[in-house]
Short mmCIF file of C-alpha atoms and ligand atoms in Angstrom, two decimals:
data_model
loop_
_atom_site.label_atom_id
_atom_site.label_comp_id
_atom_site.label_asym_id
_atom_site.label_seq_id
_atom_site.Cartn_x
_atom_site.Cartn_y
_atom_site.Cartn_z
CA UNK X 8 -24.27 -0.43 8.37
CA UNK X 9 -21.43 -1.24 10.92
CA UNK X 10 -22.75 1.30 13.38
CA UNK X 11 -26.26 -0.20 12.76
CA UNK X 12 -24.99 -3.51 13.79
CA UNK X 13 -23.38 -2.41 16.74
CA UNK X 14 -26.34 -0.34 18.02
CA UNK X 15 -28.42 -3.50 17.43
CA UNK X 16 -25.56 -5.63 19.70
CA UNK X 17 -25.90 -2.95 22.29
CA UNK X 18 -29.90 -3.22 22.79
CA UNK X 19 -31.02 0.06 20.79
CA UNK X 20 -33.70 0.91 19.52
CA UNK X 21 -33.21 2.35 15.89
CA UNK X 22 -36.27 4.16 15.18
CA UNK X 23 -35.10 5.74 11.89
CA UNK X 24 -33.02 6.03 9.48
CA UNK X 25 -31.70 8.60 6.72
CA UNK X 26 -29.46 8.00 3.30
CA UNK X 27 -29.81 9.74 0.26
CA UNK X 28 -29.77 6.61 -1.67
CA UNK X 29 -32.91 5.10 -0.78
CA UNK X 30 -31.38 1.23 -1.27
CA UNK X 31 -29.03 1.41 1.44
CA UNK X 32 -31.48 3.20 3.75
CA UNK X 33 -33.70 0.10 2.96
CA UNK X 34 -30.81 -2.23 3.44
CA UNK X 35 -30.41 -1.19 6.49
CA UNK X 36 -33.92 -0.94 7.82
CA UNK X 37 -33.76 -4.53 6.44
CA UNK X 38 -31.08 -5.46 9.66
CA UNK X 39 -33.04 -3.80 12.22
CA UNK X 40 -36.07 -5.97 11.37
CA UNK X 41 -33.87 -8.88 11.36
CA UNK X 42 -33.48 -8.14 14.82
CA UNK X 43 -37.14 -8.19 15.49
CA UNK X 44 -37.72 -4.15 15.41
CA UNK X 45 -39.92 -2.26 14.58
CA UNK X 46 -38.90 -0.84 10.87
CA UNK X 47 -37.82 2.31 11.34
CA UNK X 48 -38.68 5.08 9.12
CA UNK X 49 -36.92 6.35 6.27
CA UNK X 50 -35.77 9.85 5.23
CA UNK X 51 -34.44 9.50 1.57
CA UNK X 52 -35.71 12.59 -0.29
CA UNK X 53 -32.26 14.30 -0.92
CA UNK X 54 -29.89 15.73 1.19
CA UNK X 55 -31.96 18.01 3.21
CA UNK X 56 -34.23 14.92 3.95
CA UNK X 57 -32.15 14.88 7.92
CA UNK X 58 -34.10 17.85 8.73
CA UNK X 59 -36.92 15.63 9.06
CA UNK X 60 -35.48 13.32 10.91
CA UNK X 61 -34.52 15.28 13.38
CA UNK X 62 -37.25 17.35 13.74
CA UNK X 63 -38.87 13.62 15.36
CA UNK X 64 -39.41 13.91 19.29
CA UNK X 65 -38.83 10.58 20.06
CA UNK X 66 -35.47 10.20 19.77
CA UNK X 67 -32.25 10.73 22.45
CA UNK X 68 -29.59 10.33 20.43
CA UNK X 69 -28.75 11.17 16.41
CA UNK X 70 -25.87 9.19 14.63
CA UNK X 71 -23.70 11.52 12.08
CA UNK X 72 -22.45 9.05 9.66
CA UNK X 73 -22.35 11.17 6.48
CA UNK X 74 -19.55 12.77 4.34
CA UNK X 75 -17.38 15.22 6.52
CA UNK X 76 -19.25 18.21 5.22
CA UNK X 77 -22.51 16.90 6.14
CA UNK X 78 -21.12 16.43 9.89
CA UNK X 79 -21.84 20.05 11.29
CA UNK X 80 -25.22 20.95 9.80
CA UNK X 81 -26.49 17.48 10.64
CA UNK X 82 -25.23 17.73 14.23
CA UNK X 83 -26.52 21.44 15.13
CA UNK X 84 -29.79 20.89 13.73
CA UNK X 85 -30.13 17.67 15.65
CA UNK X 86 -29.24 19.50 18.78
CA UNK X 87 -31.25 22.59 17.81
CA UNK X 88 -34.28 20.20 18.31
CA UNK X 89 -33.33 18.79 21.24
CA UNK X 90 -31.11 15.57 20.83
CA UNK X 91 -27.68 14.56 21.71
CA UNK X 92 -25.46 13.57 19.16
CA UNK X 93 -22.37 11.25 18.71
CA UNK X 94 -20.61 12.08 14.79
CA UNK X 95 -18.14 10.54 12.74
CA UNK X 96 -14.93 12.32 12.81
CA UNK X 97 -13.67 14.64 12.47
CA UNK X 98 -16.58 16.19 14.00
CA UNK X 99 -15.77 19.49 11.85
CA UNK X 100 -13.11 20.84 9.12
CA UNK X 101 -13.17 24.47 10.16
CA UNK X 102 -12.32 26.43 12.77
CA UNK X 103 -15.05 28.42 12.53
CA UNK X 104 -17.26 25.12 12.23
CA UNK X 105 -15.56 23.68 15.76
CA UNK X 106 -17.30 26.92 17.55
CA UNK X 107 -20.40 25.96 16.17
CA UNK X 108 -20.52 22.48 17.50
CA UNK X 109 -18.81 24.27 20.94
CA UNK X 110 -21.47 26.96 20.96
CA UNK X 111 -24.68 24.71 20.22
CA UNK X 112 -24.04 22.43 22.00
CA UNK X 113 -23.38 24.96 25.16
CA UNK X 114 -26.55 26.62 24.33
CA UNK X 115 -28.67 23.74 23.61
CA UNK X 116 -27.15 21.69 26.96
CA UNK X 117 -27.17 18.21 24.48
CA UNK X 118 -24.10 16.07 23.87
CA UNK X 119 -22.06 15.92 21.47
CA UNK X 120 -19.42 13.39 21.27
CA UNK X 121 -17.20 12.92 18.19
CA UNK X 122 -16.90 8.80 17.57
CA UNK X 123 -13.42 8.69 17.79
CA UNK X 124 -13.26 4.80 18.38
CA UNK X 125 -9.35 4.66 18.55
CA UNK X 126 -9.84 6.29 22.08
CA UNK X 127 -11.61 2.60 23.09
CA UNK X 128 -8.97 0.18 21.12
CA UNK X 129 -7.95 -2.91 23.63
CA UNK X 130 -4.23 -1.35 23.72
CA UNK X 131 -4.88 2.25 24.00
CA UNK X 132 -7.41 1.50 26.72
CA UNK X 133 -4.46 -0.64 28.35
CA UNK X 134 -2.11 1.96 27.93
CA UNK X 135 -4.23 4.92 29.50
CA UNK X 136 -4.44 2.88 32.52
CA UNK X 137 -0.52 2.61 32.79
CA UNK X 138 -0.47 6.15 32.07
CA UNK X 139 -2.66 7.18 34.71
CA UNK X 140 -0.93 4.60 36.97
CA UNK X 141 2.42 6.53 36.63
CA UNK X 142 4.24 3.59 34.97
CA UNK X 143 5.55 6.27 32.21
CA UNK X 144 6.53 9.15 34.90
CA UNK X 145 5.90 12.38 33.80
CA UNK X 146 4.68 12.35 30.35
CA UNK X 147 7.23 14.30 27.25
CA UNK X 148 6.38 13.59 24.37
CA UNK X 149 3.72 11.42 21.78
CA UNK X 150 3.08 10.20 18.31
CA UNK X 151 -0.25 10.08 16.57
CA UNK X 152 -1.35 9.24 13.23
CA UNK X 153 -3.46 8.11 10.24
CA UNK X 154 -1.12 6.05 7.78
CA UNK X 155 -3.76 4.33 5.60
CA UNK X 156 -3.35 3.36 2.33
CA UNK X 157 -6.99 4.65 0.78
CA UNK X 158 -5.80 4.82 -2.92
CA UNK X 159 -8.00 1.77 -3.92
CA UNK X 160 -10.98 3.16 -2.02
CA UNK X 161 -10.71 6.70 -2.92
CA UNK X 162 -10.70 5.58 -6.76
CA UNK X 163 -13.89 3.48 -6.47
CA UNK X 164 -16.91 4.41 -8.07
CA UNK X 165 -18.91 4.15 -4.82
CA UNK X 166 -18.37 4.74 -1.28
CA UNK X 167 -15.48 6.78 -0.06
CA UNK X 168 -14.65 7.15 -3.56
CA UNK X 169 -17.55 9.50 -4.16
CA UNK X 170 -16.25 11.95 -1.81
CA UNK X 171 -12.77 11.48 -0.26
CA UNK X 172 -10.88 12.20 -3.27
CA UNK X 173 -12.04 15.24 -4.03
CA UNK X 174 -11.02 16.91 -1.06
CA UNK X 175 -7.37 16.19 -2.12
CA UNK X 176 -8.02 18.54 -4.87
CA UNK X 177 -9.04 21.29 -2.35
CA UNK X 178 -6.81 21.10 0.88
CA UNK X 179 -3.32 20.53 1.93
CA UNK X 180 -2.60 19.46 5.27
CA UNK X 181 -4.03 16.67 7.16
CA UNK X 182 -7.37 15.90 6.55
CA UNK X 183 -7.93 13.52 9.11
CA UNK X 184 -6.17 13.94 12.61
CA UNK X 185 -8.55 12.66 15.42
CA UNK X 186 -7.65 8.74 14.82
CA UNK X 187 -4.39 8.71 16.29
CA UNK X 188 -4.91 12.27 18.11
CA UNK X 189 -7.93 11.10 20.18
CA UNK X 190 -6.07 8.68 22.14
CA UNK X 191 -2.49 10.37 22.75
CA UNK X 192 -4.41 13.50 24.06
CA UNK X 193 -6.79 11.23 26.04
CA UNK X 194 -3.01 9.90 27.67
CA UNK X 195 -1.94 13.35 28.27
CA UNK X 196 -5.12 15.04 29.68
CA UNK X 197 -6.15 17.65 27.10
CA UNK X 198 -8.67 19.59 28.08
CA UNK X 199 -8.21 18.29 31.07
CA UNK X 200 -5.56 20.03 33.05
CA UNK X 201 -3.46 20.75 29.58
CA UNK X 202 -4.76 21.81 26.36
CA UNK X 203 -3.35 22.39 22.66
CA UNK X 204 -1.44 25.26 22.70
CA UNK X 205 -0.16 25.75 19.30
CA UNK X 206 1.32 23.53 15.70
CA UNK X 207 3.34 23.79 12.72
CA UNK X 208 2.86 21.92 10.01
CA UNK X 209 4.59 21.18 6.86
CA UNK X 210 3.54 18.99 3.90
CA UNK X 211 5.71 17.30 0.88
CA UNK X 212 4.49 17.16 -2.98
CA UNK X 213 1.33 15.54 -3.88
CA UNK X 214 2.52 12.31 -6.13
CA UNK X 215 0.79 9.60 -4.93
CA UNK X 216 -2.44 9.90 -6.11
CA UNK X 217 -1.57 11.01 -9.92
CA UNK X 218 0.80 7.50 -9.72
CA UNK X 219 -1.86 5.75 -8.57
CA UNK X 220 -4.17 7.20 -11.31
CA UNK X 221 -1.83 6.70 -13.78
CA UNK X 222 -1.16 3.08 -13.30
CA UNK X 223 -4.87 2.06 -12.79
CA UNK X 224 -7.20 4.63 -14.16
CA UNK X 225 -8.05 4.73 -18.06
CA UNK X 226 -7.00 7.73 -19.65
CA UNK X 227 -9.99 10.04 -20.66
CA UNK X 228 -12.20 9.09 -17.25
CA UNK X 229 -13.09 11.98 -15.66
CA UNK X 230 -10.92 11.27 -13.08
CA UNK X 231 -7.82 12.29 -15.11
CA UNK X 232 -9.20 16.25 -14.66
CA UNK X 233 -8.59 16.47 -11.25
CA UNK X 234 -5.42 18.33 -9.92
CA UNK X 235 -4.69 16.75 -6.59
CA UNK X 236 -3.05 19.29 -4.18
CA UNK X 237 -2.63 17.71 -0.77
CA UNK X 238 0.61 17.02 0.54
CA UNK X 239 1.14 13.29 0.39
CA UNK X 240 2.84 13.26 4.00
CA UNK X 241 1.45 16.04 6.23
CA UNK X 242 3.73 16.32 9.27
CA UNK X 243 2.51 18.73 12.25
CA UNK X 244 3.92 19.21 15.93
CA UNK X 245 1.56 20.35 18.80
CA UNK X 246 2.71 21.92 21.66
CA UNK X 247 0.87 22.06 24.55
CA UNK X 248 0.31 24.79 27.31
CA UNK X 249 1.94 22.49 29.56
CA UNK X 250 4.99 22.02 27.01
CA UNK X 251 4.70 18.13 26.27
CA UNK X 252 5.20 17.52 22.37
CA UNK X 253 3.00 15.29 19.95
CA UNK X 254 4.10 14.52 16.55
CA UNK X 255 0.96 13.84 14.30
CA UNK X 256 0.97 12.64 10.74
CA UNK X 257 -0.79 11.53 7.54
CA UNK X 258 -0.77 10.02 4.61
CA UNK X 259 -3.64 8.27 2.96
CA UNK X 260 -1.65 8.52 -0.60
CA UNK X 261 0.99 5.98 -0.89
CA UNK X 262 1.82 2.31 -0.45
CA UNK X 263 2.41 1.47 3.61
CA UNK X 264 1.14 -0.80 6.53
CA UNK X 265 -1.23 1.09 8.40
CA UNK X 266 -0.28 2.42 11.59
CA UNK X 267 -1.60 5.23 13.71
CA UNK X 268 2.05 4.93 15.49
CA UNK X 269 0.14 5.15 19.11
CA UNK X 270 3.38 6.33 20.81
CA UNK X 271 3.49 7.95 24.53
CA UNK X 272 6.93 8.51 25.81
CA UNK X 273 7.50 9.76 29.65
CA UNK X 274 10.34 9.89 32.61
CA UNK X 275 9.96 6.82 33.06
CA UNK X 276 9.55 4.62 29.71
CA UNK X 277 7.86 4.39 26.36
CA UNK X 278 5.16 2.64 24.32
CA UNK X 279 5.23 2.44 21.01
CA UNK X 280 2.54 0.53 18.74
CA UNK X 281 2.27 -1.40 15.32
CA UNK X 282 3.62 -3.85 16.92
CA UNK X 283 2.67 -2.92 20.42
CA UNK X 284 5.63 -2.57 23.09
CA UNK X 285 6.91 -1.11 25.90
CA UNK X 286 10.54 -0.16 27.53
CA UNK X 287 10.83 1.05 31.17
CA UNK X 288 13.44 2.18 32.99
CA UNK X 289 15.30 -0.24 34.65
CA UNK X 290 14.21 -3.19 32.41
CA UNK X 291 16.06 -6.48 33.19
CA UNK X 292 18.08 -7.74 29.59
CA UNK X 293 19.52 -5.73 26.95
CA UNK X 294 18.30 -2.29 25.67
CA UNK X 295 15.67 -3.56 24.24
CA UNK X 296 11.28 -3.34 24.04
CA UNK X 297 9.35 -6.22 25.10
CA UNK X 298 5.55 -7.35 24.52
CA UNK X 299 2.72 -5.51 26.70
CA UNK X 300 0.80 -8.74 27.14
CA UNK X 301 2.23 -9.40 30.95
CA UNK X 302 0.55 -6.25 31.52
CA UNK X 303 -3.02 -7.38 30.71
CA UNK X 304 -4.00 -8.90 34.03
CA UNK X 305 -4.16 -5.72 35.91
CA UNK X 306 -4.70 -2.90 33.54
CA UNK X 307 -7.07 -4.17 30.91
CA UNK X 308 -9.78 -1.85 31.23
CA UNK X 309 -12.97 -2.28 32.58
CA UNK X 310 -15.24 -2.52 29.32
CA UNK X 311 -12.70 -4.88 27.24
CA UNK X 312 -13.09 -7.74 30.25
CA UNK X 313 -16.99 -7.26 30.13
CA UNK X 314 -17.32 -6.91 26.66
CA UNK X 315 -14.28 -7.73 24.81
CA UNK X 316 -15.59 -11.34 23.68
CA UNK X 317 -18.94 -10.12 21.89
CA UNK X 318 -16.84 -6.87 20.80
CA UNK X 319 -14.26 -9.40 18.89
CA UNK X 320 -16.99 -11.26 17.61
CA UNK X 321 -18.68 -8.43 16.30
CA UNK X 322 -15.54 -7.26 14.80
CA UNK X 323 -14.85 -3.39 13.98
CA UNK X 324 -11.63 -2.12 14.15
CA UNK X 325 -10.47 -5.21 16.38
CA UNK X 326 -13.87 -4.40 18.27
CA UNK X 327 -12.87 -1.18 19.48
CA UNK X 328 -16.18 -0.05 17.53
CA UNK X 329 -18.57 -1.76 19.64
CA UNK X 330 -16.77 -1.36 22.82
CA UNK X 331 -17.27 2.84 21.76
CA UNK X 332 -20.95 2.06 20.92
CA UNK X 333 -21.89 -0.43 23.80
CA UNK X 334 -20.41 2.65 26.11
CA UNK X 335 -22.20 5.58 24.63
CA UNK X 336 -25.28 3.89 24.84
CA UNK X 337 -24.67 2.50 28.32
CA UNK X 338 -24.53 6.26 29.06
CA UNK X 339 -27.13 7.69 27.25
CA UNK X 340 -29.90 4.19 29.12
CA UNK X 341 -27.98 5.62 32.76
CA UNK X 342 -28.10 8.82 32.20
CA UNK X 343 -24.44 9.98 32.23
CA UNK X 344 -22.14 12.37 29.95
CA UNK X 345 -20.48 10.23 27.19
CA UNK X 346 -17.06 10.19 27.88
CA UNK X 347 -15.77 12.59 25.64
CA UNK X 348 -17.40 16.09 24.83
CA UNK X 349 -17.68 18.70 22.20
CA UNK X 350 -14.55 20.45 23.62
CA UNK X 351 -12.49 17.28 22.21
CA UNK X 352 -13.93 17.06 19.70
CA UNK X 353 -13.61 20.66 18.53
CA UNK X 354 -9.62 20.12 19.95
CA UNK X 355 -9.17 16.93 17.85
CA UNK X 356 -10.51 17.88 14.53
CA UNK X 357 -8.63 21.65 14.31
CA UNK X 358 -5.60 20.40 13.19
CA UNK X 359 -6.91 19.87 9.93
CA UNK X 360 -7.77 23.35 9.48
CA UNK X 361 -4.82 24.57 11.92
CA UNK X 362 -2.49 22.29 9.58
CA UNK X 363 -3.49 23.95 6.18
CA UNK X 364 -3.01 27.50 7.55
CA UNK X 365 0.68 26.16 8.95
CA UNK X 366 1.31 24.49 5.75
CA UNK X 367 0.31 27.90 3.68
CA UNK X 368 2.81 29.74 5.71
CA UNK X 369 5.65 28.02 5.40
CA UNK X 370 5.56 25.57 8.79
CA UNK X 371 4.54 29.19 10.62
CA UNK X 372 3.19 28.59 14.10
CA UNK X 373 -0.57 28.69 14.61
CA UNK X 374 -2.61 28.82 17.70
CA UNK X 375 -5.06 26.93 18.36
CA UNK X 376 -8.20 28.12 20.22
CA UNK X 377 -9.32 27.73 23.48
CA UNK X 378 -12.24 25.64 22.60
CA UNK X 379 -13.41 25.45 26.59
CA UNK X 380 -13.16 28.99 27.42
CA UNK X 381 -10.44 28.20 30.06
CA UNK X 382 -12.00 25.59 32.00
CA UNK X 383 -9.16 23.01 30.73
CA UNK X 384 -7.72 24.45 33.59
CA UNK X 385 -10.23 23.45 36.17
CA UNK X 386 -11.61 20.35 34.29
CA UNK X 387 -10.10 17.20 35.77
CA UNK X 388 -10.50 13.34 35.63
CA UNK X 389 -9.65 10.51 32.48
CA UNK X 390 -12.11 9.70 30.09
CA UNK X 391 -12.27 5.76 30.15
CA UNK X 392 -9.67 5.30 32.47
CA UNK X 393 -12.34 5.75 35.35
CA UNK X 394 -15.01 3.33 34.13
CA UNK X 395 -15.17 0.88 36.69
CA UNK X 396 -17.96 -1.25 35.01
N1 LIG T 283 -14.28 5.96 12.93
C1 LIG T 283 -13.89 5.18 11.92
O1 LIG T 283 -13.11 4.25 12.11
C2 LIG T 283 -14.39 5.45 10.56
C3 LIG T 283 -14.26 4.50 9.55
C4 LIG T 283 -14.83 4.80 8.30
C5 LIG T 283 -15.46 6.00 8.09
N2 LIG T 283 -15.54 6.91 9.09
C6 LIG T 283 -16.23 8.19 8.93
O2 LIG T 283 -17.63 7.90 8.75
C7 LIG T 283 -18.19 8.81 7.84
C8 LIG T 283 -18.84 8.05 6.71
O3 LIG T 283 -17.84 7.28 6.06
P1 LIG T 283 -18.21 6.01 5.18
O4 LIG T 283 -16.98 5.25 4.93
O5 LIG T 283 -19.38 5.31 5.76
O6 LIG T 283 -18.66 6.76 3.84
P2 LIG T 283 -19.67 6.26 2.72
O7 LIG T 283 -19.52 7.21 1.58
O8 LIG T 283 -19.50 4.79 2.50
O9 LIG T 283 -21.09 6.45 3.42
C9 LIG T 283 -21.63 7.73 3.60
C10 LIG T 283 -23.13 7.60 3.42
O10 LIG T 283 -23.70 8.91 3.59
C11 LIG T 283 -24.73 9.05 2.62
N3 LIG T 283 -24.98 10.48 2.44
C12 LIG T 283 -24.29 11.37 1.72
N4 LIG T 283 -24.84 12.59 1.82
C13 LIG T 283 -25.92 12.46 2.64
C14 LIG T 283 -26.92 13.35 3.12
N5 LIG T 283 -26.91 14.65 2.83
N6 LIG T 283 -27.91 12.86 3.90
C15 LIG T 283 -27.94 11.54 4.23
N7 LIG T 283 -27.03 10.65 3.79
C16 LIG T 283 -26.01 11.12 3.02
C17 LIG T 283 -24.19 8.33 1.39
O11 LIG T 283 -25.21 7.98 0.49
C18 LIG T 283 -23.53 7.11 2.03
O12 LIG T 283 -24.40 6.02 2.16
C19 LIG T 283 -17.07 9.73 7.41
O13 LIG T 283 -17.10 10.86 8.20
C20 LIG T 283 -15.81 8.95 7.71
O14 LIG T 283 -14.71 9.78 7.97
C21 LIG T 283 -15.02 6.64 10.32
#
């Protein structure tokens, strides 16, 4: 519903729609009519009813909004008929699943851009711009994350809590990296002139969920059968082929104030978010961080001066969502690459299955693959950091 709104705000035409539950299909054909649309047609009839869908020819772009193991069938088949894609992340939960995406999408020539919306927040957008400005010197070192507490969602009876739970019963490592990933690669050019060379990963006991279960669940619900086995705090360091460091966590498990830590750390300084601020070298006063605001006036980028008032309005994630949205689109009406491709995506989303294979070793080093074939090496330039309007 969120993305519908946005792709309303960003003058799209939403031609159809698919949910297996027919209501919230309708629901949302509802809000595109609202908006004076045509109503777009629905695909309800189970969970195969997306082949349908995307087996229409007059559409550019397909929206992967589904349950992560929905993500990869949904977006081959839409680019096996023709359409880009943009999906929900991660984009894919196993390695073998990231070639996929890379290999369709290479054969098919369509898009296909994970929605990592962190990449577009106001600060990280800010901060890229700093980066790429050399404020930070050469960079060292980063922090990246996805410290949610989900317990209340992941016990509901609808939503999330359909799905997300379960997968703690199945996997243990981190089962969702590209939120705080996206943007600390974005800073340090993966893919880009630098790729992910290799993690380990290590995980502590899974309490958080049984507590939570047994303080708010009545025994004898079904819920009470379930064995959960993933690590409540999953810890895993990247190194890259250039050697710079990034220290990625998660925990969706236990009582904390989210934070996706948002850290970049070079020669020359550091930023560190939740709360956002910066130290550079040199800094008048005590040893000591100070706000990022002064900073606004000349690196706030591009699409947050445009369309930071509508994209606050709107809401999000602090807007970040419709800044992503208003982009993509932008790209798709002028013709242009999104700004992020299937390599990242691929790149972003293997630490969850890189992470489990670390964790079931011990903390043992695993490679990741070269997702571009080696053109990291050649491929230059910084997503969002060039948009000039
Ligand atoms: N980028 C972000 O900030 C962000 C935030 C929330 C969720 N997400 C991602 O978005 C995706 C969806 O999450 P959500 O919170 O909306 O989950 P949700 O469970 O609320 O919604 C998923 C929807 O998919 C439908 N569905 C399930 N199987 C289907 C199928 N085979 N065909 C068609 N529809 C199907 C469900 O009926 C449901 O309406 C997930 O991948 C999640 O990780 C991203």
């Amino acid at each position: 519903m969120d993305h519908v709104e946005n792709l309303l705000a960003a003058d799209v035409s939403v031609v159809a729609l698919c949910d297996i539950v027919p209501e919230k299909a309708k629901a949302a054909q509802a809000m595109v009519e609202k908006a004076g649309q045509k109503a777009p047609e629905l695909y309800t009839d189970g969970d195969h009813a997306f082949e349908k869908l995307v087996a229409r020819e007059d559409i550019n772009l397909v929206m992967v909004v589904t349950p992560w193991k929905w993500h990869v069938p949904m977006a081959v088949a839409a680019m096996r008929h023709g359409h880009h894609v943009a999906s929900e992340v991660p984009a894919a939960t196993t390695i073998e699943d990231c070639w996929q995406l890379v290999n369709t999408s290479e054969e098919t020539q369509r898009h296909c851009m994970m929605l990592e919306n962190c990449c577009y927040g106001e600060n990280e957008t800010m901060i890229l711009a700093m980066v790429r400005a050399g404020l930070f010197g050469d960079l060292l070192y980063g922090e990246a994350a996805y410290l949610h507490d989900l317990r209340e969602e992941m016990f509901s009876n609808k939503g999330e809590g359909l799905w997300r739970r379960a997968i703690h019963t199945e996997r243990n490592g981190n089962l969702y990296p590209t939120h705080g990933l996206g943007p600390v690669a974005n800073y340090m050019g993966i893919n880009r002139g630098d790729r992910f060379d290799y993690l380990v990963s290590v995980s502590t006991p899974a309490l958080g969920l049984a507590a939570y279960r047994e303080a708010h669940i009545p025994q004898g619900d079904p819920k009470w059968n379930e064995k959960y086995v993933d690590g409540d705090v999953n810890v895993s360091l990247i190194k890259t082929m250039n050697g710079l460091m990034i220290n990625l966590q998660f925990d969706t498990s236990n009582p904390q104030p989210y934070s996706r830590l948002n850290t970049i750390q070079g020669t020359k300084g550091i930023f560190r978010d939740y709360p956002p601020r910066i130290y550079f070298d040199g800094q008048k006063g005590e040893e000591e961080y100070v706000g990022i605001d002064s900073y606004k006036a000349q690196y706030e980028n591009a699409l947050w001066k445009k369309e930071g008032e509508i994209a606050k309005k709107l809401g999000g994630h602090g807007g970040m969502d419709f800044i992503m949205i208003y982009r993509l689109m932008d790209c798709m009406k002028r013709g242009l690459a999104p700004d992020f491709d299937v390599y990242d995506a691929a790149a972003w989303s293997a630490p969850g299955p890189l992470s489990r294979a670390s964790v079931a070793q011990g903390g043992a080093p695993v490679p990741f693959p070269d997702f571009t074939r080696g053109k990291w090496k050649e491929r230059k330039g910084s997503p969002i950091a060039e948009i000039q309007s």
